[in-house]
PDB file of C-alpha atoms in Angstrom:
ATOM      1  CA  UNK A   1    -185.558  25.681 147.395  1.00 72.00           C
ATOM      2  CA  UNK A   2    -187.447  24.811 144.285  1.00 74.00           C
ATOM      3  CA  UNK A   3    -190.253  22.369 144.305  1.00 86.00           C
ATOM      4  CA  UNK A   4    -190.693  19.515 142.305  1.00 82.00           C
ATOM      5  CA  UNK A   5    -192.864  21.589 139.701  1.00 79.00           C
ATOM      6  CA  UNK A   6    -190.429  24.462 139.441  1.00 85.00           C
ATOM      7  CA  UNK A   7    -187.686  21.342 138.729  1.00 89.00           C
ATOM      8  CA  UNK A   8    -189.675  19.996 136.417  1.00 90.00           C
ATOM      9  CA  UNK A   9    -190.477  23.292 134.426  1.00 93.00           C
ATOM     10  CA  UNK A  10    -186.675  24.330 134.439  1.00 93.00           C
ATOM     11  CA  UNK A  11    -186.135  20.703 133.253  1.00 93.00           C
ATOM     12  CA  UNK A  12    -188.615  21.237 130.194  1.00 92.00           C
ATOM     13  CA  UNK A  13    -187.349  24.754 129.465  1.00 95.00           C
ATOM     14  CA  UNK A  14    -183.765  23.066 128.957  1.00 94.00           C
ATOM     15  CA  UNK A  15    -184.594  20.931 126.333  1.00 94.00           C
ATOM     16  CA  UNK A  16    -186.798  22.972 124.474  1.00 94.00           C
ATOM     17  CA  UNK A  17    -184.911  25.884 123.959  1.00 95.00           C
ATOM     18  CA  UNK A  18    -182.471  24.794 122.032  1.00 94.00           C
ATOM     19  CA  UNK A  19    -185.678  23.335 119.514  1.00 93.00           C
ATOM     20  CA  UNK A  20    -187.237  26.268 119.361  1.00 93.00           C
ATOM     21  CA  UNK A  21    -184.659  28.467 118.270  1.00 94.00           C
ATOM     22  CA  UNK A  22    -182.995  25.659 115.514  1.00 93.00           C
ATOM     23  CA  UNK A  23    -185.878  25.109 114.292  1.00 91.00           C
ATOM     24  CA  UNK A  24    -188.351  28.115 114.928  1.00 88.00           C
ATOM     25  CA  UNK A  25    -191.771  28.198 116.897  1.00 86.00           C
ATOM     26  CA  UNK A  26    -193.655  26.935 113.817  1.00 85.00           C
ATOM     27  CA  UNK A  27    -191.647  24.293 112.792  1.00 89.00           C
ATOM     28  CA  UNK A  28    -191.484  22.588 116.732  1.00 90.00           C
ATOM     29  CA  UNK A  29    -193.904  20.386 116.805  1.00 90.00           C
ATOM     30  CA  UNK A  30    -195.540  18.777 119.938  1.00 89.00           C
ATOM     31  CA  UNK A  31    -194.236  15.192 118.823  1.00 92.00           C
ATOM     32  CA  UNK A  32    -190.480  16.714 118.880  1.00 93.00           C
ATOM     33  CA  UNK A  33    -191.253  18.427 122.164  1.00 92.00           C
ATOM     34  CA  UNK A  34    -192.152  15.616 124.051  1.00 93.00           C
ATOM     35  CA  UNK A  35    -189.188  13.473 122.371  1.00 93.00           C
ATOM     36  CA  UNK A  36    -186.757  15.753 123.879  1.00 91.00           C
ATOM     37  CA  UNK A  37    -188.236  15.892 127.118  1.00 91.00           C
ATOM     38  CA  UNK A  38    -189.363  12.321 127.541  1.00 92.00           C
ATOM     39  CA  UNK A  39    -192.535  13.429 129.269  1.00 90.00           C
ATOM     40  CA  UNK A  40    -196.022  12.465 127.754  1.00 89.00           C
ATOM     41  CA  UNK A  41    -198.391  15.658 125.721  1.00 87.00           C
ATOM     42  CA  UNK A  42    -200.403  15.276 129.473  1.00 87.00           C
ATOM     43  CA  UNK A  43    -197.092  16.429 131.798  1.00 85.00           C
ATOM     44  CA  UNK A  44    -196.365  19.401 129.466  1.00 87.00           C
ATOM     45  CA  UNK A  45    -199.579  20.884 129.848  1.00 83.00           C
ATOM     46  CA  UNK A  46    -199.580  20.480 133.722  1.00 86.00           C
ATOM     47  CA  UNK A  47    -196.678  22.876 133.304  1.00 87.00           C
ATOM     48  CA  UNK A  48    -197.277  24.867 130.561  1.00 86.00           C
ATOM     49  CA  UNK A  49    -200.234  26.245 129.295  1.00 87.00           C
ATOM     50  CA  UNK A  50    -199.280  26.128 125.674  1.00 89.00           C
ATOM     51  CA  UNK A  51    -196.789  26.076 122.887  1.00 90.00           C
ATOM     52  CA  UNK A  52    -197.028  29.316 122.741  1.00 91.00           C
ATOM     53  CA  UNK A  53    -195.839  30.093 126.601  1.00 92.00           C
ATOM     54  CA  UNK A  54    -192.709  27.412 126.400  1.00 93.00           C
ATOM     55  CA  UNK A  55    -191.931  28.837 123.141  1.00 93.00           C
ATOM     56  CA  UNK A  56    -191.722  32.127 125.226  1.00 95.00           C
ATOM     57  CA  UNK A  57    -190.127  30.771 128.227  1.00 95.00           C
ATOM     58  CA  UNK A  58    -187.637  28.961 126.038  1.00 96.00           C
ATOM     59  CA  UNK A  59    -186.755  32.219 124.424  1.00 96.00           C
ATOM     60  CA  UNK A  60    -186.528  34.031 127.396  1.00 97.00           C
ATOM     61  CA  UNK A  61    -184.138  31.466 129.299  1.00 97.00           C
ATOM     62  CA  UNK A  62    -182.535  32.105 126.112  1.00 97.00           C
ATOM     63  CA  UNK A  63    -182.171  35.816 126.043  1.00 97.00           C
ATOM     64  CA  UNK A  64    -181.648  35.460 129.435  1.00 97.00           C
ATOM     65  CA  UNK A  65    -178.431  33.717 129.899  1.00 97.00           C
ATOM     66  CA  UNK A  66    -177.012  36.009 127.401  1.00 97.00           C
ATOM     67  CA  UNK A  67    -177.387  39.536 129.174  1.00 98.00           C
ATOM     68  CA  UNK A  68    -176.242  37.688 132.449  1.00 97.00           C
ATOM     69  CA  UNK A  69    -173.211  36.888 130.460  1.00 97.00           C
ATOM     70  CA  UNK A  70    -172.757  40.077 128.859  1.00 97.00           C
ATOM     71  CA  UNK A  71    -173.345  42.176 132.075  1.00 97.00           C
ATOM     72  CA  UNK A  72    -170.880  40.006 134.035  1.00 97.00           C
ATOM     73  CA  UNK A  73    -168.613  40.545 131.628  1.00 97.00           C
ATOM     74  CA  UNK A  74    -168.844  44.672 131.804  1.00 97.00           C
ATOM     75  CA  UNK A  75    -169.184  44.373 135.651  1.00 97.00           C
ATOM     76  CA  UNK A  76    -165.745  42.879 135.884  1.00 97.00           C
ATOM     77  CA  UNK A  77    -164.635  46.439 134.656  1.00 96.00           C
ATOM     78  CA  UNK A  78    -164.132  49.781 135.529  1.00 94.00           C
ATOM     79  CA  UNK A  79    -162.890  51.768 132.782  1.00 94.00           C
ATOM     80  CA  UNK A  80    -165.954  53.044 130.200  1.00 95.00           C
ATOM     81  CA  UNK A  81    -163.412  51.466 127.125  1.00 94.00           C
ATOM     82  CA  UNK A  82    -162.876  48.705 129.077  1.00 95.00           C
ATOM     83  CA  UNK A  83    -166.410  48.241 129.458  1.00 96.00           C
ATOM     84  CA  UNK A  84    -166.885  48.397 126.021  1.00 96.00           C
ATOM     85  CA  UNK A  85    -164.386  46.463 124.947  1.00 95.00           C
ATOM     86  CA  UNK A  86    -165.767  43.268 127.089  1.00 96.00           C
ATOM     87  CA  UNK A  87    -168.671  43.883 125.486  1.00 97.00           C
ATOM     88  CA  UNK A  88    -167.416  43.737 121.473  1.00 96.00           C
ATOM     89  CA  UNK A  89    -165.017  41.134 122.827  1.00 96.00           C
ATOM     90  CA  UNK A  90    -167.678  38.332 124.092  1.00 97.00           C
ATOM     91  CA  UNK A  91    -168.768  38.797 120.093  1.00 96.00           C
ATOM     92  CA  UNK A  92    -165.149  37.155 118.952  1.00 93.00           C
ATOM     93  CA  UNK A  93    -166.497  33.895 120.633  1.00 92.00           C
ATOM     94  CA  UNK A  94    -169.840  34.289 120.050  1.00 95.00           C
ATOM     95  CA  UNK A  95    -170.432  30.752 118.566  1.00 93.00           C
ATOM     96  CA  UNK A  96    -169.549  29.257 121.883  1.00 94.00           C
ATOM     97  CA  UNK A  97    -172.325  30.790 123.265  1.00 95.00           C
ATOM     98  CA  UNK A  98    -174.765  29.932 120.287  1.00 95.00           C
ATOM     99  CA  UNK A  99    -173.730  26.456 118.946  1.00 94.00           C
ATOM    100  CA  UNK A 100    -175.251  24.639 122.029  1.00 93.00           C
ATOM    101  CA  UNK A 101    -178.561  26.325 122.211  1.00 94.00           C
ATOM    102  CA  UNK A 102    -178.961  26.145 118.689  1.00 92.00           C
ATOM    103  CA  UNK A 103    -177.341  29.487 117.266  1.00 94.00           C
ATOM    104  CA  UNK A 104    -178.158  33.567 117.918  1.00 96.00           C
ATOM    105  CA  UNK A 105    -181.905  33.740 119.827  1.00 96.00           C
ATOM    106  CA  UNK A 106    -182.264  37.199 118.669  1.00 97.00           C
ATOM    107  CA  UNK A 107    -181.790  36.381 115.239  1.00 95.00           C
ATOM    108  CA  UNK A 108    -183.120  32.659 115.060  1.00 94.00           C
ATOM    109  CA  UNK A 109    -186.457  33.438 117.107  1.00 94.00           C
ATOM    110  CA  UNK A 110    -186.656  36.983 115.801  1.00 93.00           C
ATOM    111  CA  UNK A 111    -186.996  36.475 111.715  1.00 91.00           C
ATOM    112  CA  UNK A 112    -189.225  33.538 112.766  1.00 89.00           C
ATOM    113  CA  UNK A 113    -191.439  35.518 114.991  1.00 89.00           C
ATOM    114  CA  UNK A 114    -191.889  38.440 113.339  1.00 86.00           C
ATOM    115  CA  UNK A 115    -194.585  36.412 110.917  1.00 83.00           C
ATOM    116  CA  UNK A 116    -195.530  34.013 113.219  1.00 81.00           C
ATOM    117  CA  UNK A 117    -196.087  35.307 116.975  1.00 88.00           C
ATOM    118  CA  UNK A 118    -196.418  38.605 118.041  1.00 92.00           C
ATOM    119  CA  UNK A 119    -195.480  38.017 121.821  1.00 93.00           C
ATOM    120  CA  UNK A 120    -192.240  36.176 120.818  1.00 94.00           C
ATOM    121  CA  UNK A 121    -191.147  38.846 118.520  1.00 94.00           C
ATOM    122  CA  UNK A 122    -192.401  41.504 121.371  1.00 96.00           C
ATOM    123  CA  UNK A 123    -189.730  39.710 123.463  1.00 97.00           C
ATOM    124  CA  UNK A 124    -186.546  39.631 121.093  1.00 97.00           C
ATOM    125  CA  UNK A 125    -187.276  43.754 120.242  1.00 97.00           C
ATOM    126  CA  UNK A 126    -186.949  44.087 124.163  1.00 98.00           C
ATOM    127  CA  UNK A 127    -183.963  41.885 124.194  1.00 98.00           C
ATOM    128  CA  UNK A 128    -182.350  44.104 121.656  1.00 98.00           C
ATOM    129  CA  UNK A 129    -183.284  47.235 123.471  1.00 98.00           C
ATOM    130  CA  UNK A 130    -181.828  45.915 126.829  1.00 98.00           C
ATOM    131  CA  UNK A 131    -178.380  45.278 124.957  1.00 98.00           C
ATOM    132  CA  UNK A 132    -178.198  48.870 123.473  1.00 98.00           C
ATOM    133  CA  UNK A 133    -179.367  50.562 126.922  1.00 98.00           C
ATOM    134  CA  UNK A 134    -175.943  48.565 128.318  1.00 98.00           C
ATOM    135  CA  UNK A 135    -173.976  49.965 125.831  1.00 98.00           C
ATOM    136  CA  UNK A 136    -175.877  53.322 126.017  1.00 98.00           C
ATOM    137  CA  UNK A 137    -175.302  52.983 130.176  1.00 97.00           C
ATOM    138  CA  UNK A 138    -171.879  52.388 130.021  1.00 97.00           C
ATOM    139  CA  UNK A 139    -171.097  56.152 127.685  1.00 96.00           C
ATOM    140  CA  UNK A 140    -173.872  58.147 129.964  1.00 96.00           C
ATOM    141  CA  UNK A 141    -171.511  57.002 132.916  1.00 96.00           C
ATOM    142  CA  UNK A 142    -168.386  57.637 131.426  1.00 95.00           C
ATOM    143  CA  UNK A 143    -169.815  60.904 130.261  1.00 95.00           C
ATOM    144  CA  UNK A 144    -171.087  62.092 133.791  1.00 95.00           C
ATOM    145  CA  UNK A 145    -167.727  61.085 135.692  1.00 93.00           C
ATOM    146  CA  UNK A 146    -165.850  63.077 133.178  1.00 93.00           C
ATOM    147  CA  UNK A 147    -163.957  59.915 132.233  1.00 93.00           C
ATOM    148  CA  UNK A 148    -164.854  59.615 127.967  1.00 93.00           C
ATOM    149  CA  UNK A 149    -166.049  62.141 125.660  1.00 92.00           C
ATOM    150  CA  UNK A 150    -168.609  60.840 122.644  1.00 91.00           C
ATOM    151  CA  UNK A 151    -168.476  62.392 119.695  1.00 89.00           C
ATOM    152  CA  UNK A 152    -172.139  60.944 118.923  1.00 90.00           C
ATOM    153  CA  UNK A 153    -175.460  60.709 121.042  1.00 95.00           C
ATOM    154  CA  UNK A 154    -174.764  57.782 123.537  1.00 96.00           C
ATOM    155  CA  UNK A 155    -178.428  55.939 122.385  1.00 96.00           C
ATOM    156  CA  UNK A 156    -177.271  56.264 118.493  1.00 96.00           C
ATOM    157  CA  UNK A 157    -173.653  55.002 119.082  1.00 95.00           C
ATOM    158  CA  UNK A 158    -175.249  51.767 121.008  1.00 96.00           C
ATOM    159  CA  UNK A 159    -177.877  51.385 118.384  1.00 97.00           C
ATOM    160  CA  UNK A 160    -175.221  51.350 115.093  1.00 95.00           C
ATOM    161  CA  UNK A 161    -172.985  49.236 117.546  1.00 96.00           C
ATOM    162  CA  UNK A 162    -175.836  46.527 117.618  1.00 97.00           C
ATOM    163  CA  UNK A 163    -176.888  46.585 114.238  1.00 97.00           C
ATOM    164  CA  UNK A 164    -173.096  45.925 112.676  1.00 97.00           C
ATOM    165  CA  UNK A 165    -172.801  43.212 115.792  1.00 97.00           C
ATOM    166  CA  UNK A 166    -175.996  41.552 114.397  1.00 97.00           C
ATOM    167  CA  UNK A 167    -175.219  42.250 110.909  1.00 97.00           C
ATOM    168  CA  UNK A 168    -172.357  40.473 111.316  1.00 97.00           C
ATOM    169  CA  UNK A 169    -173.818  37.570 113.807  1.00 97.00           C
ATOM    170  CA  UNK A 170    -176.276  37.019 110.097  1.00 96.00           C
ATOM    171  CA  UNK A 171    -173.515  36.940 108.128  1.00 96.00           C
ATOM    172  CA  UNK A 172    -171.031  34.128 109.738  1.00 95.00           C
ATOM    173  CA  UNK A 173    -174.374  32.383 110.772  1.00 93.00           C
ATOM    174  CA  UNK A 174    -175.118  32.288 106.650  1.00 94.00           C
ATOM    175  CA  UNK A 175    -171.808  31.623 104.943  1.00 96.00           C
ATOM    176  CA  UNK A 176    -170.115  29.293 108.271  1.00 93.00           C
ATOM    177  CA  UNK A 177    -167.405  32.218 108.059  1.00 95.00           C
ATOM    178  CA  UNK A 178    -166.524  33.745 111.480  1.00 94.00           C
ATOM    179  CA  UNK A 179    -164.811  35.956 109.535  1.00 95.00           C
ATOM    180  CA  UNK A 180    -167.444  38.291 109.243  1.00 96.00           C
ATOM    181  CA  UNK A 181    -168.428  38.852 112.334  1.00 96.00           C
ATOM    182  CA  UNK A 182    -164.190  38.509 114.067  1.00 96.00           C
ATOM    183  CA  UNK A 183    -163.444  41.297 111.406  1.00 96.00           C
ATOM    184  CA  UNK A 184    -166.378  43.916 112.450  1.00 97.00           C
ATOM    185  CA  UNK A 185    -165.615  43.260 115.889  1.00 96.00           C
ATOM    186  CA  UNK A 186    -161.842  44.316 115.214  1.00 95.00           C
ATOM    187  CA  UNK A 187    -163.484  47.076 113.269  1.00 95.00           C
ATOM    188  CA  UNK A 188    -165.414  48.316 115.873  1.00 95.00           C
ATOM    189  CA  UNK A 189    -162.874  48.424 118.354  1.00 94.00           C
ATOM    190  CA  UNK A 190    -161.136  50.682 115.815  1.00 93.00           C
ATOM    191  CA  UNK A 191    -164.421  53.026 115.640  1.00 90.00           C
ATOM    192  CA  UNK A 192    -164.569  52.728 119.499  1.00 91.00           C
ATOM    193  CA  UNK A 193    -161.393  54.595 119.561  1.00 88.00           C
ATOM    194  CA  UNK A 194    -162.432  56.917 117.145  1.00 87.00           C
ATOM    195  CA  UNK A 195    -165.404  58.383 118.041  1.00 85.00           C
ATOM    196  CA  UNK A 196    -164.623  57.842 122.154  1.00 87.00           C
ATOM    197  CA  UNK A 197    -161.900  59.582 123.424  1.00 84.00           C
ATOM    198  CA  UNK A 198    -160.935  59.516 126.923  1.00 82.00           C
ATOM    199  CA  UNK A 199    -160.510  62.359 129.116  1.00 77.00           C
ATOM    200  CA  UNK A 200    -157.169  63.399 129.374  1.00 58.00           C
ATOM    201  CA  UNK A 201    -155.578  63.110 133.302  1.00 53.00           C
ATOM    202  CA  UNK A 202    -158.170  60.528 134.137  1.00 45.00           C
TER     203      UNK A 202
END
């Protein structure tokens, strides 16, 4: 059971994150910190060391709730395409995920990082990576069980996969046009089927 200072951390995590990645580590300031939480400058150090560290741990409850999401979503499969296909698919409703936290923590946090903290932008590169090995997972396994053949390596498909899903994620974020990123995902599907062909007999 958590104790009253794990509470109280979660509880301070919760209303930061969605600060932090609006507005960006350098732009949340301590007065609009501890108007979101309610708590005095005092309480947030007794749980936080920091900024830096709750911009982290903001990020990372973040990125965190979005590979639970995604891996759920694959897990609930069995089928390498199907697998995939969860995973483009999540994409189509992407800004149901990002509107209440603020829009896409990988993008958000990672353009204002890059300049600005070195830790934080440490984090959203991992983030990224973990993403591509699921997508990289998910062809190694069909590939082993004799299920899919790839026409490409499986760690360059997953890395093209992410950077026309992000691409795309910049692009609706910019113009307010889903558009963008509901017509890659369609697209992709369409390259899916391409350049993955399943095993015939399977």
């Amino acid at each position: 059971m958590p104790t009253k200072a794990e509470k109280t951390s979660l509880y301070i995590i919760e209303c930061v994150a969605p600060l932090f990645n609006r507005h960006g580590y350098a732009a949340t300031s301590l007065s609009d910190i501890t108007k979101a939480t309610g708590l005095t400058k005092g309480a947030l150090y007794g749980n936080f060391k920091n900024k830096e560290t709750l911009a982290l741990k903001a990020y990372l409850y973040n990125s965190d709730k979005l590979v639970r999401i995604l891996n759920s979503k694959i897990s609930a499969k069995t089928h390498p395409l199907e697998k995939l296909s969860a995973f483009t698919a999540f994409y189509k409703t992407y800004h149901q995920f990002t509107t209440p936290i603020g829009g896409c923590p990988i993008l958000n946090v990672g353009v204002d990082a890059t300049e600005n903290n070195q830790e934080l932008s440490y984090a959203v590169k991992n983030t990224i990576k973990i993403l591509e090995k699921m997508v990289t997972q998910i062809l190694k396994d069909g590939i082993e069980k004799n299920i899919i053949h790839v026409r490409v390596l499986p760690a360059q498909f997953s890395k093209q996969l992410m950077t026309m899903l992000l691409g795309a994620v910049s692009m609706s974020s910019i113009t307010g046009d889903q558009k963008y990123l509901m017509n890659t995902v369609t697209y992709l599907d369409q390259l899916i089927l391409r350049e993955i062909k399943q095993v015939k007999n399977f």
